[in-house]
XYZ file of C-alpha atoms in Angstrom:
561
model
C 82.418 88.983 99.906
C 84.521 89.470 96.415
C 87.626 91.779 96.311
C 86.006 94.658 95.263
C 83.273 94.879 98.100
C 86.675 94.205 100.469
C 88.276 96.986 98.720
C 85.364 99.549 99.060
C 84.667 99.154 102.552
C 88.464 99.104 103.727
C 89.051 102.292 101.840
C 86.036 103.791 102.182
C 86.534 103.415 106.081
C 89.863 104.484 105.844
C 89.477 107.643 103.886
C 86.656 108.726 105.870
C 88.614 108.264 108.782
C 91.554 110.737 107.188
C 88.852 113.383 106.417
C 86.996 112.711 109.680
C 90.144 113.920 111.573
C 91.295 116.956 108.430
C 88.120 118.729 109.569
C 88.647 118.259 113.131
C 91.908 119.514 113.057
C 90.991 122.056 110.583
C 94.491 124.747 110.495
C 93.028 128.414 112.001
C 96.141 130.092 111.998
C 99.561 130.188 109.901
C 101.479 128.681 112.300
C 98.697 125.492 112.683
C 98.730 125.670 108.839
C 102.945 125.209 108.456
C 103.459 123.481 111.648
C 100.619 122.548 113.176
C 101.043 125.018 116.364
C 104.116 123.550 117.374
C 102.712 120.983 119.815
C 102.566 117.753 119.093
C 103.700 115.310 121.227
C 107.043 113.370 120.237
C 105.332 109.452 119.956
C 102.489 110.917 117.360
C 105.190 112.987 115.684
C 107.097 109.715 115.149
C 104.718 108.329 113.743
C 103.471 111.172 111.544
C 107.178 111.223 110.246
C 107.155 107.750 109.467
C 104.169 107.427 107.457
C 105.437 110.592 105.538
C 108.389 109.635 104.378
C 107.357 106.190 103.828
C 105.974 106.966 100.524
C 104.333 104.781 97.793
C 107.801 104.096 97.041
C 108.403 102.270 100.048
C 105.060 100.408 100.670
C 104.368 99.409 96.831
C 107.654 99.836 95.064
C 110.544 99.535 97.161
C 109.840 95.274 97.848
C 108.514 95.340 93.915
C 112.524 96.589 92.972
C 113.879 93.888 95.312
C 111.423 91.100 93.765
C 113.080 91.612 90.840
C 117.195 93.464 91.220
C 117.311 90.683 94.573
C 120.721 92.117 96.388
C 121.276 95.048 94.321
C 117.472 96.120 95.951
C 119.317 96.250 98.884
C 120.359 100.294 98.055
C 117.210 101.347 98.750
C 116.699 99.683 102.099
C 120.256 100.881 103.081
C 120.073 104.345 101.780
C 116.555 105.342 103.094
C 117.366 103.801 106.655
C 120.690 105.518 107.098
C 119.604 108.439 105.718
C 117.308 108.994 108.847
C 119.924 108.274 111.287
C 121.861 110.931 109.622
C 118.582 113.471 109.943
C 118.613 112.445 113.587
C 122.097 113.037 114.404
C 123.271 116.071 112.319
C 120.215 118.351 111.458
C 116.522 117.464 113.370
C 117.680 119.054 116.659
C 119.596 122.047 115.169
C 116.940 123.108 112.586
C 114.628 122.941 115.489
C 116.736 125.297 117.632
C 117.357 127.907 114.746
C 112.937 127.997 114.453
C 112.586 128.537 110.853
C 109.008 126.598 109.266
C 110.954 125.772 105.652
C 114.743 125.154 104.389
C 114.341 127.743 102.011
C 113.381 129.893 105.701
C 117.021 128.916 107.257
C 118.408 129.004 104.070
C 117.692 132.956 103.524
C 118.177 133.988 107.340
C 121.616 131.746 107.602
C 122.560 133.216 104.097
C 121.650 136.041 104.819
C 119.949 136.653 101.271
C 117.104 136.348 99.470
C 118.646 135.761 96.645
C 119.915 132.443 98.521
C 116.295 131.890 99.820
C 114.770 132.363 95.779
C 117.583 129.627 94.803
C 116.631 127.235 97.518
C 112.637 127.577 96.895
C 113.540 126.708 93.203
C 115.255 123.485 94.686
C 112.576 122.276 97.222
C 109.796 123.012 93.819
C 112.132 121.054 92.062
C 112.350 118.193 94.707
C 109.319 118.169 95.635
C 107.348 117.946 92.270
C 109.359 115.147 91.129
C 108.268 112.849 94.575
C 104.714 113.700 94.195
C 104.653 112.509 90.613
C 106.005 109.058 92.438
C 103.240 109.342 95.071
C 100.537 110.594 92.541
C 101.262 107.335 89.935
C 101.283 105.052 93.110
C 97.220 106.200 93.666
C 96.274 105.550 90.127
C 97.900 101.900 89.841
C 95.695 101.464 93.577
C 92.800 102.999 92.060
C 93.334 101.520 88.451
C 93.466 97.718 90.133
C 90.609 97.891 92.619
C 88.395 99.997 91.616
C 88.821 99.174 87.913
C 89.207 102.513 86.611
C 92.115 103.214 84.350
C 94.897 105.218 85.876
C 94.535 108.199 84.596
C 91.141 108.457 86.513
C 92.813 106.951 89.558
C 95.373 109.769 89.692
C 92.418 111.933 89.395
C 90.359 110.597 92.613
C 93.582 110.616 94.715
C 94.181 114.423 93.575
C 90.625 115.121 95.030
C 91.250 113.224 97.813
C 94.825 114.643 98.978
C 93.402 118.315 97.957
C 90.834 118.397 100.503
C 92.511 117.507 103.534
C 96.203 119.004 102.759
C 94.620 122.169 101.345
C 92.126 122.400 104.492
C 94.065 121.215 107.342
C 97.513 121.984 106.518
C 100.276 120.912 108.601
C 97.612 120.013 111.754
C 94.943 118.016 109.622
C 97.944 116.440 107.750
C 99.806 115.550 111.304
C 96.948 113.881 112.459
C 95.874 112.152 109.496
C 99.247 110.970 109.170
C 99.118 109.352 112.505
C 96.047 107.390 111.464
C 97.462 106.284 107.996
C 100.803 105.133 109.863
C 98.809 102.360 111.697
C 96.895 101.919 108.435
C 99.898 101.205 106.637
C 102.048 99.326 108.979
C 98.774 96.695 109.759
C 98.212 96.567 105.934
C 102.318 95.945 105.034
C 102.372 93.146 108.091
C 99.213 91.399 108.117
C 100.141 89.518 104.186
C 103.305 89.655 104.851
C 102.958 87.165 107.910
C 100.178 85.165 106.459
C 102.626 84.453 103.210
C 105.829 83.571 105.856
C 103.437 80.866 107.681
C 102.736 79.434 104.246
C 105.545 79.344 102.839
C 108.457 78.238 105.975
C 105.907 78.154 108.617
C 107.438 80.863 110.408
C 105.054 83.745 111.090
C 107.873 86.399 111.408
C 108.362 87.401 107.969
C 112.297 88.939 108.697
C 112.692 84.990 110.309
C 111.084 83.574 107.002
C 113.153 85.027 104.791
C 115.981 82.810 105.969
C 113.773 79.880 106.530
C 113.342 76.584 104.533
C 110.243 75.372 102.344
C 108.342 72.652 103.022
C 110.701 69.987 101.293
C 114.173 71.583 103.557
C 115.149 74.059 100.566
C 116.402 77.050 102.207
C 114.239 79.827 100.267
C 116.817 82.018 99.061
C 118.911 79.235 97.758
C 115.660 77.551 96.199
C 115.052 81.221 94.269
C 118.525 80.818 93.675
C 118.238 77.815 91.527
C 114.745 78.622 89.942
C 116.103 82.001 88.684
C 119.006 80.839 87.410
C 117.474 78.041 85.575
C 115.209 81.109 83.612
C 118.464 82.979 82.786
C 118.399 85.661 85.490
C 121.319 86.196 87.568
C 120.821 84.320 91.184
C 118.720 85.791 93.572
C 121.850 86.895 96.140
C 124.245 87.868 93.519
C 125.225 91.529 92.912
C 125.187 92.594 89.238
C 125.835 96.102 90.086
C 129.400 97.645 89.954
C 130.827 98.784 93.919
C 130.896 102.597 93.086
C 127.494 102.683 91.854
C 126.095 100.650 94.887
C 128.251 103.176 97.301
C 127.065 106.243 95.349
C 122.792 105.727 95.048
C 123.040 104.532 98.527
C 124.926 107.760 100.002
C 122.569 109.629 97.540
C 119.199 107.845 99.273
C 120.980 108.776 102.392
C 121.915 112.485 102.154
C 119.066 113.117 100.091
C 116.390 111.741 102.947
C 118.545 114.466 105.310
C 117.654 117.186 102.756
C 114.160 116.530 102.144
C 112.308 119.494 102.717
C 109.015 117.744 103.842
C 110.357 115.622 106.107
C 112.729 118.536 107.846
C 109.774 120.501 108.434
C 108.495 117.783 110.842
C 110.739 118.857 113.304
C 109.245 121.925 113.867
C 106.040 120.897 114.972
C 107.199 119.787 118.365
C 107.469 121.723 121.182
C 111.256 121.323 122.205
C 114.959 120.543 120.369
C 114.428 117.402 122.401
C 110.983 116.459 121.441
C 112.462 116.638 117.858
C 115.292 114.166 118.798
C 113.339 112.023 120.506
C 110.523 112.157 117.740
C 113.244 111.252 115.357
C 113.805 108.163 117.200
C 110.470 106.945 117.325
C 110.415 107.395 113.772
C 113.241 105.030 112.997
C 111.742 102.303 114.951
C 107.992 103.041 113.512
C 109.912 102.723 109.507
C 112.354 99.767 110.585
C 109.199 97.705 111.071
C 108.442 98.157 107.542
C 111.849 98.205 105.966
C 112.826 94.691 107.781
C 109.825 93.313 106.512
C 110.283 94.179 102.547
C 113.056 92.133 101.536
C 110.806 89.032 102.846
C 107.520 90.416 101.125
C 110.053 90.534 97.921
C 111.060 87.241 98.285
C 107.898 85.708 98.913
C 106.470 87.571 96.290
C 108.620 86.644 93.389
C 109.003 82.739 94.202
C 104.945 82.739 94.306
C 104.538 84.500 91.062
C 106.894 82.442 89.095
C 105.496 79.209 90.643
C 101.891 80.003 89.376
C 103.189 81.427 86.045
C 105.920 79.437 84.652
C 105.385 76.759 82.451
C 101.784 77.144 83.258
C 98.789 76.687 80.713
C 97.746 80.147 79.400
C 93.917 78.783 79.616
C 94.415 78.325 82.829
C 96.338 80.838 84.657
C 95.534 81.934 88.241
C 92.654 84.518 88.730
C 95.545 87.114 89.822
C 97.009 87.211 86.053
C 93.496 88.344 84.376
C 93.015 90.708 87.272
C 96.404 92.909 86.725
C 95.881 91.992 82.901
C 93.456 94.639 83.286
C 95.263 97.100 83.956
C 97.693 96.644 81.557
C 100.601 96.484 84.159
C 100.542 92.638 83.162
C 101.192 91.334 79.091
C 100.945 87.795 78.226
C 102.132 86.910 74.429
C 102.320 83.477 73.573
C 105.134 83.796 71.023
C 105.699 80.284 70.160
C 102.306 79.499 70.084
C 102.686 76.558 72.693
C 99.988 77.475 74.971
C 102.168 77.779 77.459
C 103.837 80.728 79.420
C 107.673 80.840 79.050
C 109.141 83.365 82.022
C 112.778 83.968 80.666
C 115.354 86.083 80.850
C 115.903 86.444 77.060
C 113.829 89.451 76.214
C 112.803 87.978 72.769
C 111.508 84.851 74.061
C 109.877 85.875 77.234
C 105.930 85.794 77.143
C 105.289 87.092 80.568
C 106.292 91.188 81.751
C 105.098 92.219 85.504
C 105.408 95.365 86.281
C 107.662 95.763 89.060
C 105.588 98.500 91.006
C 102.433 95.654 91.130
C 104.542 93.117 93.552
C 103.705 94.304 97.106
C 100.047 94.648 95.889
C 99.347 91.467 94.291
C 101.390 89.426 96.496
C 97.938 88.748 98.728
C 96.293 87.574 95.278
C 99.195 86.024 94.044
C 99.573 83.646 97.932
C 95.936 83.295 97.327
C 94.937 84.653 100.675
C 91.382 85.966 102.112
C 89.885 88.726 99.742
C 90.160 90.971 103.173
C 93.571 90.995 102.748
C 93.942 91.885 99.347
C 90.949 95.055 100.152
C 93.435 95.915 103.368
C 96.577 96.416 101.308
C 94.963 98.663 98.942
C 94.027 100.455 102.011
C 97.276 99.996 103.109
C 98.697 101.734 99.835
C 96.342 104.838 99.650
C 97.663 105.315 102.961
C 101.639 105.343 102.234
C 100.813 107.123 98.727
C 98.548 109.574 100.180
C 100.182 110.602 103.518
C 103.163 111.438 101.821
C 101.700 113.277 99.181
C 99.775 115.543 101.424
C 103.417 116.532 103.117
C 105.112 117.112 99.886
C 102.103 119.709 98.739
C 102.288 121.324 102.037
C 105.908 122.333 101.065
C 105.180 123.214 97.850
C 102.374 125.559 98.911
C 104.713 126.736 101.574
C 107.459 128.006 99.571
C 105.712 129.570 97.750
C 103.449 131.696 99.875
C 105.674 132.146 102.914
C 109.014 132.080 101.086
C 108.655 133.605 97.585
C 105.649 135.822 98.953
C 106.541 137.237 102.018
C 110.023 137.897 101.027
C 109.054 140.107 98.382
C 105.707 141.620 100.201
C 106.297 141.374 104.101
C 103.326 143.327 104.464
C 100.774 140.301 103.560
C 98.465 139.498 106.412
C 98.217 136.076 107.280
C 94.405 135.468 106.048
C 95.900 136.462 103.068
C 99.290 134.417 102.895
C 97.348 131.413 104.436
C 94.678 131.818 101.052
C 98.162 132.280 98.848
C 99.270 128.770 100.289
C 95.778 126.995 99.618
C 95.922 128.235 95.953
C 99.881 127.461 95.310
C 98.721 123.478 97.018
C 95.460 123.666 94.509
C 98.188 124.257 91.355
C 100.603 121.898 93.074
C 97.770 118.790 93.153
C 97.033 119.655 89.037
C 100.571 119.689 88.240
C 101.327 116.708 90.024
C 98.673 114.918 88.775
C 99.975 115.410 85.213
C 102.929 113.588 86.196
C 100.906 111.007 87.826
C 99.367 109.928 84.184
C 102.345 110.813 82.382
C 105.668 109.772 84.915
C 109.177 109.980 83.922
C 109.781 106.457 85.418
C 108.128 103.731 87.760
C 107.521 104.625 91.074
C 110.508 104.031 93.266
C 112.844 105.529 90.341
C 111.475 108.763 90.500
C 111.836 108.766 94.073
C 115.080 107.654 93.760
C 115.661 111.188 91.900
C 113.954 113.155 93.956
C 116.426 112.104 96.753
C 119.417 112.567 94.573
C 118.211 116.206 93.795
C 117.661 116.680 97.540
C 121.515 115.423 98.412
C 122.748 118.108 95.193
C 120.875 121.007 96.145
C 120.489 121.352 99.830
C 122.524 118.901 102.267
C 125.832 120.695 101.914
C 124.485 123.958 102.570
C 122.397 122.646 105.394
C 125.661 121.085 107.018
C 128.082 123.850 106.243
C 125.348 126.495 107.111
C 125.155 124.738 110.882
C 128.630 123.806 111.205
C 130.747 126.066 109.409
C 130.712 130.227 110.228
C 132.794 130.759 107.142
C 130.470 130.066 104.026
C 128.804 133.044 103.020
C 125.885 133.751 100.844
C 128.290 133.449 97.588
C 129.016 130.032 97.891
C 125.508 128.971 99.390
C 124.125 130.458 95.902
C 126.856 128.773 93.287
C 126.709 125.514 95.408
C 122.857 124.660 95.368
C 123.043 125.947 91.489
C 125.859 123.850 90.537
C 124.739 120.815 92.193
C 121.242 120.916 91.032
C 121.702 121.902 87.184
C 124.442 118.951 87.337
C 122.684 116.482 88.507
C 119.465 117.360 86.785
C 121.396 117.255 83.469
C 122.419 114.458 83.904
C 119.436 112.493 84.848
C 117.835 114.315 81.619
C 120.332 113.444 79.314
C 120.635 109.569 80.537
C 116.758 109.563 81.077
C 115.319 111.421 78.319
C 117.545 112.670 75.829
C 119.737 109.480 74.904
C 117.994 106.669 77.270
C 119.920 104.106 74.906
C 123.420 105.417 76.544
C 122.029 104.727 79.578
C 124.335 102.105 80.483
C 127.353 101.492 82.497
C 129.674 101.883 79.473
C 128.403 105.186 79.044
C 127.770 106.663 82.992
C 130.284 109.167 84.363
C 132.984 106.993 86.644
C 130.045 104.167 86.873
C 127.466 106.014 88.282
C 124.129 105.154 87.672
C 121.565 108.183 87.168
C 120.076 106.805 90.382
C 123.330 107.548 91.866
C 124.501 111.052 90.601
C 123.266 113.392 93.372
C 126.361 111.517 95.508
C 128.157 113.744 92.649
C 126.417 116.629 92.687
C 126.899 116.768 96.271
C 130.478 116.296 95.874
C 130.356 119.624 93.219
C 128.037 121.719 95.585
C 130.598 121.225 98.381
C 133.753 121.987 96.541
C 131.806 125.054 94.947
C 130.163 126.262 97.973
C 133.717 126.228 99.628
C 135.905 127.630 96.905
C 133.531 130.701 96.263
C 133.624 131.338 99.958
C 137.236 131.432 100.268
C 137.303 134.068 98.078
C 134.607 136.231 98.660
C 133.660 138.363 102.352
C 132.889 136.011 105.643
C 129.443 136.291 106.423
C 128.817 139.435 109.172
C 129.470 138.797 112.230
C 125.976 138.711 114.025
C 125.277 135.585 111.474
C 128.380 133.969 113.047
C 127.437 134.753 116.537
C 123.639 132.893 115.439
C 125.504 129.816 114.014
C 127.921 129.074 117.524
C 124.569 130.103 119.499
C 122.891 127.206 117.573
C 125.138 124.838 118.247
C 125.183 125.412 121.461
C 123.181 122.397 123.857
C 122.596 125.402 126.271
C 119.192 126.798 126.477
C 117.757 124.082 123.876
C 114.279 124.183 124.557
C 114.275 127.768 122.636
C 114.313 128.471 119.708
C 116.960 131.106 117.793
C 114.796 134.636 118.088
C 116.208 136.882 115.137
């Protein structure tokens, strides 16, 4: 069977498998809806986690960065690993204890405010609609590729897709579906990834391949060494970024992961504060298998391409080439009419541009494996692009019927809050397919400032609202404000406004706009603490809730308030 047929069937089993399980699961109540009842066990939670937070950005783009930055790729696999140990440590278990569904939830109660609640929906909106317009642009380059529609109608068939089973299950469909595209994923990421190792070194553990030598005794990395630095690209291992901008998108990555409202809300839909510990650990192991695994795939991936590219009649390039050609996320210009493709560093004589977001998925083409492989990676995709999707839209349908909603009309029965939600995720799916077609970078990018959004707006007052009694709703308010509006400005202006400044001559003490929520932290900190200092201390029964919280005694139940 061809590709396609591969494609169809994989997918086509795969999605009705996710629907399959959204009607099965189908949320009856608000509390199945936002947390899926609050019992699932702490393995499948682990593994719900994991396929949630790793996004299209980690299953198509993350490797696709690496392919092509080599060591300086290594932020992302730092940053995004660390950050969970950090959500482990410092906030799963006492989020959990305090029993709020949403951030914006413990923000209001903790801050006593809803202005403070109003300011900290405005942030999850914020970071939530720019990592679905990741997720949503990861679906249409699937869809546009294997199903050889153009991406714009890809993002459309994912929207359709993700609508009916977020909007219908909520958090319980989601939770379960999640589960299933986990072992979707993780099969899809490994199987290629192992078949290319054993071709390559002859080593089928990719992590062991990636140090392992070709057939002629080349050690890999030092053979990519050499061919990249014959093109003009800096070598393979060498850094090209400056220190402070590694140390500042990597801290970013990490705080930002600890303040991501979709994946916080996991936590809650356990039974126990140790369930959500434990869950937490499971996760880590679950998204290590994957993260280990992408600087090989990236490797692999980028040798192969060049090797079946470079210096390589145009009349007779490898099927792969005319494949992605289609989808215009590969251009081939013969500029000095050689018949021949010249894969260079020098922008003016290059003839070959790869879009870096295509690596992880053509990597299977590219190795020339079994068309089943190439139709289970595009499973394998949906499922990371999808999953996490699903959770981000739950938030954003969250805040705004339980937290904008209920704070100004208590009164709303739940039928009625739980159709508010379904309508807020219907809007959500249209916006964020908009920014699917039209994104504001390639995949792992806007991810990238999602997270840094997530480290300026909420981390600080997460921390300080769990481990400091003394900030008050003052500070909580001018923090989250002054760290978002900074760092949003900033990516605008570098981004958008002058994208020709955006350079390390021109970046704030070196730091990249990947980077700048490591600032913005920095400013919602120093605000959040000045303000307090000078305005009341919170009352006291809000102290005596924060020591009760921290407090290993009696962790199995929740905070009642």
């Amino acid at each position: 069977m061809d590709i396609l047929t591969w494609t169809y069937i994989l997918v086509g089993l795969s999605f009705s498998l996710y629907i399959g399980i959204a009607i099965w699961s189908r949320a009856g109540s608000t509390k199945e809806f936002y947390v899926a009842g609050g019992g699932v066990s702490p393995l499948a939670n682990g593994m719900a986690t994991a396929a949630d937070w790793m996004s299209a950005a980690s299953f198509i783009s993350m490797a696709g960065i690496i392919s092509f930055a080599g060591y300086d790729g290594s932020v992302y696999l730092m940053g995004w690993t660390g950050g969970y140990v950090l959500l482990a440590l410092l906030l799963a278990p006492y989020l959990r204890k305090f029993g709020k569904f949403t951030v914006p939830d413990f923000v209001g109660d903790r801050y006593y405010s809803n202005t403070a609640k109003v300011v900290a929906v405005i942030c999850a909106l914020f970071i939530s609609f720019t990592y679905v317009a990741g997720q949503m642009r990861g679906v249409g380059i699937v869809f546009s590729r294997y199903l050889e529609v153009p991406i714009e109608w890809g993002v459309v068939i994912g929207m359709c897709i993700v609508f009916f089973y977020a909007v219908l299950g909520g958090m319980k469909g989601i939770t379960y579906t999640q589960v299933a595209q986990y072992c979707v994923l993780i099969f899809a990421y490994m199987v290629p990834a192992i078949f290319v190792s054993m071709q390559l070194t002859g080593n089928p553990v990719p992590q062991l391949g990636l140090g392992g030598e070709l057939a002629d005794g080349t050690p890999l990395l030092d053979k990519l060494d050499g061919v990249l630095g014959e093109l003009g690209f800096a070598e393979y291992t060498a850094g090209r970024k400056g220190m402070t901008d590694i140390f500042m998108i990597t801290l970013a990555l990490m705080v930002g992961t600890a303040g991501l409202p979709h994946v916080i809300v996991r936590f809650f839909t356990v039974p126990k504060v140790k369930d959500a510990r434990l869950s937490a650990g499971y996760a880590l192991v679950f998204i290590a298998i994957l993260y280990t695994t992408a600087p090989a795939i990236a490797a692999f991936g980028i040798y192969n391409a060049i090797n079946s590219t470079s210096e390589k009649e145009i009349s007779s390039l490898p099927v792969w080439v005319s494949n992605w050609q289609k989808t215009n996320l590969i251009a081939v210009d013969d500029k000095n009419g050689d018949g021949k493709i010249q894969y260079v560093a020098d922008p003016e004589t290059n003839e070959l541009s790869i879009d870096r977001d295509i690596m992880v998925l053509a990597s299977p083409e590219i190795a020339e494996l079994p068309n089943w492989v190439v139709g289970l990676v595009a499973a394998g995709a949906m499922a990371a692009a999808l999953s996490t999707a699903a959770g981000l839209l739950l938030v954003i349908s969250t805040s705004v019927s339980r937290d904008l909603f209920k704070t100004f009309k208590p009164e709303i029965s739940e039928k009625k809050e739980l159709r508010i939600a379904r309508i807020a995720a219907a809007g959500a799916v249209l916006l964020a397919g908009y920014f699917g077609v039209n994104p504001p970078g390639f995949v792992a990018q806007v991810v990238a400032f999602a997270f840094g959004l997530a480290a300026a707006s909420f981390f600080p007052v997460i921390i300080m609202g769990i481990f400091s009694s003394r900030i008050n709703k003052e500070g909580a308010i001018a923090g989250m404000v002054s760290g978002l509006v900074f760092t949003l400005a900033y990516i605008i202006y570098f981004k958008f406004i002058s994208p020709e400044l955006n350079t390390a001559d021109h970046w704030w003490f070196g730091v990249s706009p990947e980077g700048i929520g490591s600032i913005g932290m920095f400013i919602n900190f120093l605000v959040c603490i000045v303000v307090s200092q000078f305005t009341p201390a919170p009352p006291q029964s809000v102290q005596d809730m924060i020591q009760e919280i921290r407090i290993p005694r009696g962790a199995g139940k929740a905070v009642d308030h």
